[in-house]
Amino acid sequence: MKVLVTGAQGQLGKDVVSIFKGSKQDVLGCGRNELDIINLEQCHKIIKEYQPDCIIHCAAYTAVDAAESDSDQAYQINAIGTRNLAIAAESVGSKLIYISSDYVFNGQSEYPYVEYDRTDPQSVYGKSKLAGEILTQTLCSKWFIVRTSWAFGLNGNNFVKTMLRLGQDRTSLQVVHDQKGSPTFTIDLASFLLELADTEKYGIYHASNQGECTWYEFTQAIFEEARKELGLPIKAELSPCTTDQFPRPAPRPANSVLEHMSIRTNGFADLPHWQDALKRFIMKIKDDPKLY
């Protein structure tokens, strides 16, 4: 299978390239220097030359707060860039996997979100990601939309690495306890994408690690693993706080938990529990202090 990966230098993109190459796929990883997704002509040119069987679209504008004051850029990347890839994919008969977000929902449900629940994004970022979903479905006939949440991985910055650093640097730390979701290890997500890409089971999927927690509970688990497996001198005294105590430009969903109905009904194996994923992440960084 010939696979083109956008955002190949990003947190998820690097793992997607690695996982797919490890399974002997022919992979073309494109960062922004290799493929400017907001340039339609360039998308056509590179995709026509490579003739991929599948495009995995990881590139995205993900600065949630900055998007509130930079909406044009958010839409240019998340909507227009996705439109360009969808058109180019369709012109060569390629499948397109668009990576989307829990932010397409309003976060006010009492229950985990299933794939066909009504979308109602509250932030510019969420609205721009939903625009990408709509354009993918409208312009491409072989599409997968994969919504994920709370991603963490070995590459780039993420919540786990930030907490490992703050836990050592600070004597006290407050973390939000009224937002819940499902953390997602990018290696587990990339492995699911590998399985998905080789099928024609098109549609919308929710793919996060199983289980749920608040950011405060996630931090408790991170500190526990860091002390036990890494021997880190975590000195920060952890305490819970509310979202209102830390106002941000973009609203955060109170409930980001994703239900994996499409994974089950399409016969795929579900992703592991987030606590198992966190343990494996910690073990992978154990021998490389640069990663934390």
Coordinates of C-alpha atoms in Angstrom, one line a residue:
M1 CA 0.0 0.0 0.0
K2 CA 1.3 3.5 -1.0
V3 CA 0.5 5.9 1.8
L4 CA 1.0 9.7 1.9
V5 CA 1.1 11.3 5.4
T6 CA 0.6 15.0 5.9
G7 CA 2.0 16.6 9.1
A8 CA 4.7 14.0 9.1
Q9 CA 6.9 16.0 11.5
G10 CA 4.1 16.3 14.1
Q11 CA 3.4 14.3 17.2
L12 CA 1.0 11.9 15.5
G13 CA 2.5 12.1 12.0
K14 CA 5.9 10.9 13.1
D15 CA 4.3 7.8 14.7
V16 CA 2.1 7.2 11.7
V17 CA 5.1 7.2 9.4
S18 CA 7.1 4.9 11.7
I19 CA 4.2 2.4 12.3
F20 CA 3.4 2.2 8.6
K21 CA 7.0 1.9 7.5
G22 CA 7.4 -0.8 10.1
S23 CA 4.6 -2.8 8.5
K24 CA 6.5 -2.6 5.1
Q25 CA 4.1 0.0 3.5
D26 CA 5.5 2.4 0.9
V27 CA 5.3 5.8 2.8
L28 CA 5.8 9.3 1.7
G29 CA 5.9 11.6 4.8
C30 CA 5.3 15.2 4.0
G31 CA 5.9 18.1 6.4
R32 CA 5.0 21.6 5.5
N33 CA 8.3 22.1 3.6
E34 CA 7.4 19.1 1.3
L35 CA 3.7 19.8 0.9
D36 CA 1.9 23.1 1.5
I37 CA -1.6 21.9 2.0
I38 CA -3.2 25.3 1.4
N39 CA -1.7 25.3 -2.1
L40 CA -4.2 23.4 -4.3
E41 CA -1.9 23.1 -7.3
Q42 CA 0.9 21.7 -5.1
C43 CA -1.5 19.1 -3.6
H44 CA -2.5 18.0 -7.1
K45 CA 1.1 17.8 -8.3
I46 CA 2.5 15.8 -5.4
I47 CA -0.5 13.4 -5.1
K48 CA -0.6 12.9 -8.9
E49 CA 3.1 12.1 -9.0
Y50 CA 3.0 9.7 -6.0
Q51 CA -0.4 8.1 -6.7
P52 CA -1.1 7.1 -3.1
D53 CA -3.6 4.4 -2.2
C54 CA -4.4 6.3 1.0
I55 CA -3.7 9.8 2.4
I56 CA -3.5 10.1 6.1
H57 CA -4.1 13.8 6.9
C58 CA -2.5 14.6 10.2
A59 CA -1.5 18.2 9.5
A60 CA -3.6 20.6 11.4
Y61 CA -3.8 24.0 13.1
T62 CA -4.1 22.9 16.8
A63 CA -3.4 26.1 18.8
V64 CA -6.8 26.1 20.4
D65 CA -6.5 29.4 22.2
A66 CA -4.7 31.2 19.4
A67 CA -7.4 30.2 16.9
E68 CA -9.8 32.5 18.7
S69 CA -8.0 35.5 17.4
D70 CA -6.5 33.9 14.3
S71 CA -9.6 32.3 12.8
D72 CA -8.5 32.9 9.2
Q73 CA -5.4 30.8 9.7
A74 CA -7.2 28.1 11.5
Y75 CA -9.8 27.8 8.7
Q76 CA -7.1 28.1 6.0
I77 CA -5.3 25.0 7.4
N78 CA -8.1 22.9 8.8
A79 CA -10.8 23.6 6.2
I80 CA -9.1 24.9 3.0
G81 CA -6.1 22.6 3.4
T82 CA -8.4 19.6 3.9
R83 CA -10.5 20.6 0.9
N84 CA -7.4 20.6 -1.3
L85 CA -6.4 17.2 -0.1
A86 CA -9.9 15.8 -0.6
I87 CA -10.1 17.1 -4.2
A88 CA -6.6 15.8 -5.0
A89 CA -7.4 12.4 -3.4
E90 CA -10.5 12.1 -5.4
S91 CA -8.7 12.9 -8.6
V92 CA -6.4 9.8 -8.2
G93 CA -9.0 7.5 -6.5
S94 CA -7.1 7.6 -3.2
K95 CA -8.7 7.0 0.2
L96 CA -8.5 9.9 2.7
I97 CA -8.3 9.6 6.4
Y98 CA -8.9 12.9 8.1
I99 CA -7.9 13.2 11.8
S100 CA -10.5 15.2 13.7
S101 CA -11.2 16.1 17.3
D102 CA -13.5 15.8 20.3
Y103 CA -13.8 19.6 20.0
V104 CA -16.5 19.2 17.3
F105 CA -18.9 18.5 20.2
N106 CA -20.1 21.1 22.8
G107 CA -18.9 18.9 25.7
Q108 CA -22.1 19.3 27.6
S109 CA -23.5 15.7 27.3
E110 CA -23.8 13.5 30.3
Y111 CA -22.7 10.5 28.3
P112 CA -19.8 9.6 26.0
Y113 CA -20.2 10.9 22.5
V114 CA -21.0 8.4 19.8
E115 CA -20.0 9.0 16.2
Y116 CA -23.4 10.1 15.0
D117 CA -24.2 12.5 17.9
R118 CA -25.0 16.0 16.8
T119 CA -21.9 18.2 16.4
D120 CA -21.9 21.6 18.1
P121 CA -18.4 23.1 18.3
Q122 CA -18.0 26.0 20.7
S123 CA -14.5 27.2 19.7
V124 CA -13.0 28.4 16.5
Y125 CA -10.7 25.4 16.5
G126 CA -13.6 23.0 16.8
K127 CA -15.6 24.8 14.1
S128 CA -12.6 24.7 11.7
K129 CA -12.1 21.0 12.4
L130 CA -15.8 20.4 11.7
A131 CA -15.5 22.3 8.5
G132 CA -12.7 19.9 7.5
E133 CA -15.0 17.0 8.2
I134 CA -17.8 18.4 6.1
L135 CA -15.4 19.1 3.1
T136 CA -14.0 15.6 3.4
Q137 CA -17.4 14.0 3.2
T138 CA -18.6 16.3 0.4
L139 CA -15.6 16.2 -1.9
C140 CA -14.1 12.7 -1.4
S141 CA -15.9 9.3 -2.0
K142 CA -13.5 7.1 -0.1
W143 CA -13.2 8.8 3.3
F144 CA -12.6 8.0 6.9
I145 CA -13.0 10.6 9.7
V146 CA -11.2 9.7 12.9
R147 CA -11.9 11.8 15.9
T148 CA -9.5 11.6 18.8
S149 CA -8.8 13.3 22.1
W150 CA -6.1 14.3 24.6
A151 CA -3.2 13.0 22.4
F152 CA 0.2 12.3 23.9
G153 CA 3.3 10.8 22.3
L154 CA 7.1 10.6 22.2
N155 CA 7.4 13.5 19.7
G156 CA 6.7 17.1 20.4
N157 CA 5.1 18.7 23.4
N158 CA 2.0 17.3 25.2
F159 CA 0.3 17.3 28.6
V160 CA 2.2 14.3 29.9
K161 CA 5.6 15.8 29.2
T162 CA 4.5 19.2 30.6
M163 CA 3.3 17.6 33.9
L164 CA 6.6 15.6 34.2
R165 CA 8.5 18.9 34.0
L166 CA 6.2 20.9 36.2
G167 CA 6.1 18.1 38.8
Q168 CA 9.8 18.5 39.3
D169 CA 10.0 22.3 39.0
R170 CA 7.1 23.4 41.2
T171 CA 6.2 22.8 44.9
S172 CA 2.5 23.0 44.2
L173 CA 0.3 22.5 41.2
Q174 CA -3.4 22.9 40.5
V175 CA -5.0 20.9 37.7
V176 CA -8.5 21.0 36.4
H177 CA -10.9 18.4 37.8
D178 CA -14.1 19.3 36.1
Q179 CA -13.1 18.4 32.5
K180 CA -13.1 14.7 31.7
G181 CA -11.9 12.8 28.6
S182 CA -9.9 9.9 27.2
P183 CA -6.2 10.3 26.8
T184 CA -4.8 8.8 23.6
F185 CA -1.3 7.4 23.0
T186 CA -0.3 8.3 19.5
I187 CA 1.3 5.0 18.9
D188 CA -2.0 3.2 19.6
L189 CA -3.8 5.6 17.4
A190 CA -1.3 5.1 14.6
S191 CA -1.7 1.3 14.9
F192 CA -5.4 1.6 14.5
L193 CA -5.0 3.8 11.4
L194 CA -2.8 1.1 9.9
E195 CA -5.6 -1.4 10.4
L196 CA -8.3 1.0 9.1
A197 CA -6.4 2.1 6.0
D198 CA -6.3 -1.4 4.6
T199 CA -10.1 -1.6 4.5
E200 CA -13.1 -0.1 2.7
K201 CA -15.0 0.3 6.0
Y202 CA -15.5 4.0 5.3
G203 CA -17.2 6.4 7.8
I204 CA -16.7 8.2 11.1
Y205 CA -14.7 6.6 13.9
H206 CA -13.9 7.7 17.5
A207 CA -10.5 6.4 18.4
S208 CA -9.0 7.2 21.8
N209 CA -7.6 4.9 24.5
Q210 CA -10.4 3.3 26.5
G211 CA -11.5 4.6 29.9
E212 CA -11.9 8.2 31.1
C213 CA -10.4 10.5 33.6
T214 CA -10.2 14.2 34.5
W215 CA -7.0 16.2 33.8
Y216 CA -6.4 16.0 37.6
E217 CA -6.8 12.2 37.7
F218 CA -4.6 11.9 34.6
T219 CA -1.9 14.0 36.4
Q220 CA -2.1 11.8 39.5
A221 CA -1.4 8.8 37.3
I222 CA 1.4 10.5 35.5
F223 CA 3.1 11.4 38.8
E224 CA 2.6 7.9 40.2
E225 CA 4.3 6.3 37.1
A226 CA 7.0 8.9 37.1
R227 CA 8.0 8.2 40.7
K228 CA 7.7 4.4 40.3
E229 CA 9.3 3.8 36.9
L230 CA 11.5 6.9 36.3
G231 CA 12.5 7.6 39.9
L232 CA 11.8 11.3 39.2
P233 CA 11.8 13.7 42.2
I234 CA 8.2 14.8 41.8
K235 CA 7.9 17.4 44.6
A236 CA 4.7 19.3 43.4
E237 CA 1.8 19.0 45.8
L238 CA -1.2 18.3 43.5
S239 CA -4.6 19.8 44.1
P240 CA -7.8 20.0 42.0
C241 CA -9.3 23.2 40.7
T242 CA -12.2 24.2 38.4
T243 CA -12.2 25.4 34.8
D244 CA -13.5 28.8 36.0
Q245 CA -10.3 29.3 38.1
F246 CA -8.2 29.2 34.9
P247 CA -10.1 31.2 32.2
R248 CA -8.8 30.7 28.7
P249 CA -9.6 32.4 25.4
A250 CA -11.2 29.2 23.9
P251 CA -13.9 27.3 25.9
R252 CA -13.0 23.8 26.9
P253 CA -15.5 20.9 26.7
A254 CA -16.5 19.5 30.1
N255 CA -17.0 16.1 28.6
S256 CA -14.6 14.9 25.9
V257 CA -15.2 11.2 26.4
L258 CA -15.6 9.4 23.0
E259 CA -17.6 6.2 22.6
H260 CA -16.1 3.7 20.2
M261 CA -19.3 2.3 18.6
S262 CA -17.8 2.3 15.0
I263 CA -14.7 0.4 16.1
R264 CA -16.9 -2.3 17.6
T265 CA -19.6 -2.5 14.9
N266 CA -17.0 -2.7 12.1
G267 CA -15.1 -5.6 13.8
F268 CA -11.9 -3.8 14.8
A269 CA -10.1 -4.4 18.1
D270 CA -10.5 -1.5 20.5
L271 CA -7.5 0.6 21.7
P272 CA -6.0 -0.4 25.1
H273 CA -7.0 1.4 28.3
W274 CA -5.4 4.8 28.8
Q275 CA -3.6 3.6 32.0
D276 CA -1.9 0.8 30.1
A277 CA -1.0 3.3 27.4
L278 CA 0.5 5.7 29.9
K279 CA 2.6 2.9 31.4
R280 CA 4.0 2.0 28.0
F281 CA 4.7 5.6 27.2
I282 CA 6.7 6.0 30.5
M283 CA 8.6 2.8 29.8
K284 CA 9.5 4.1 26.3
I285 CA 10.9 7.4 27.6
K286 CA 12.7 5.7 30.5
D287 CA 16.1 5.4 28.8
D288 CA 16.0 8.8 27.1
P289 CA 15.9 11.7 29.6
K290 CA 15.7 14.2 26.7
L291 CA 12.1 13.1 26.1
Y292 CA 11.1 14.4 29.6

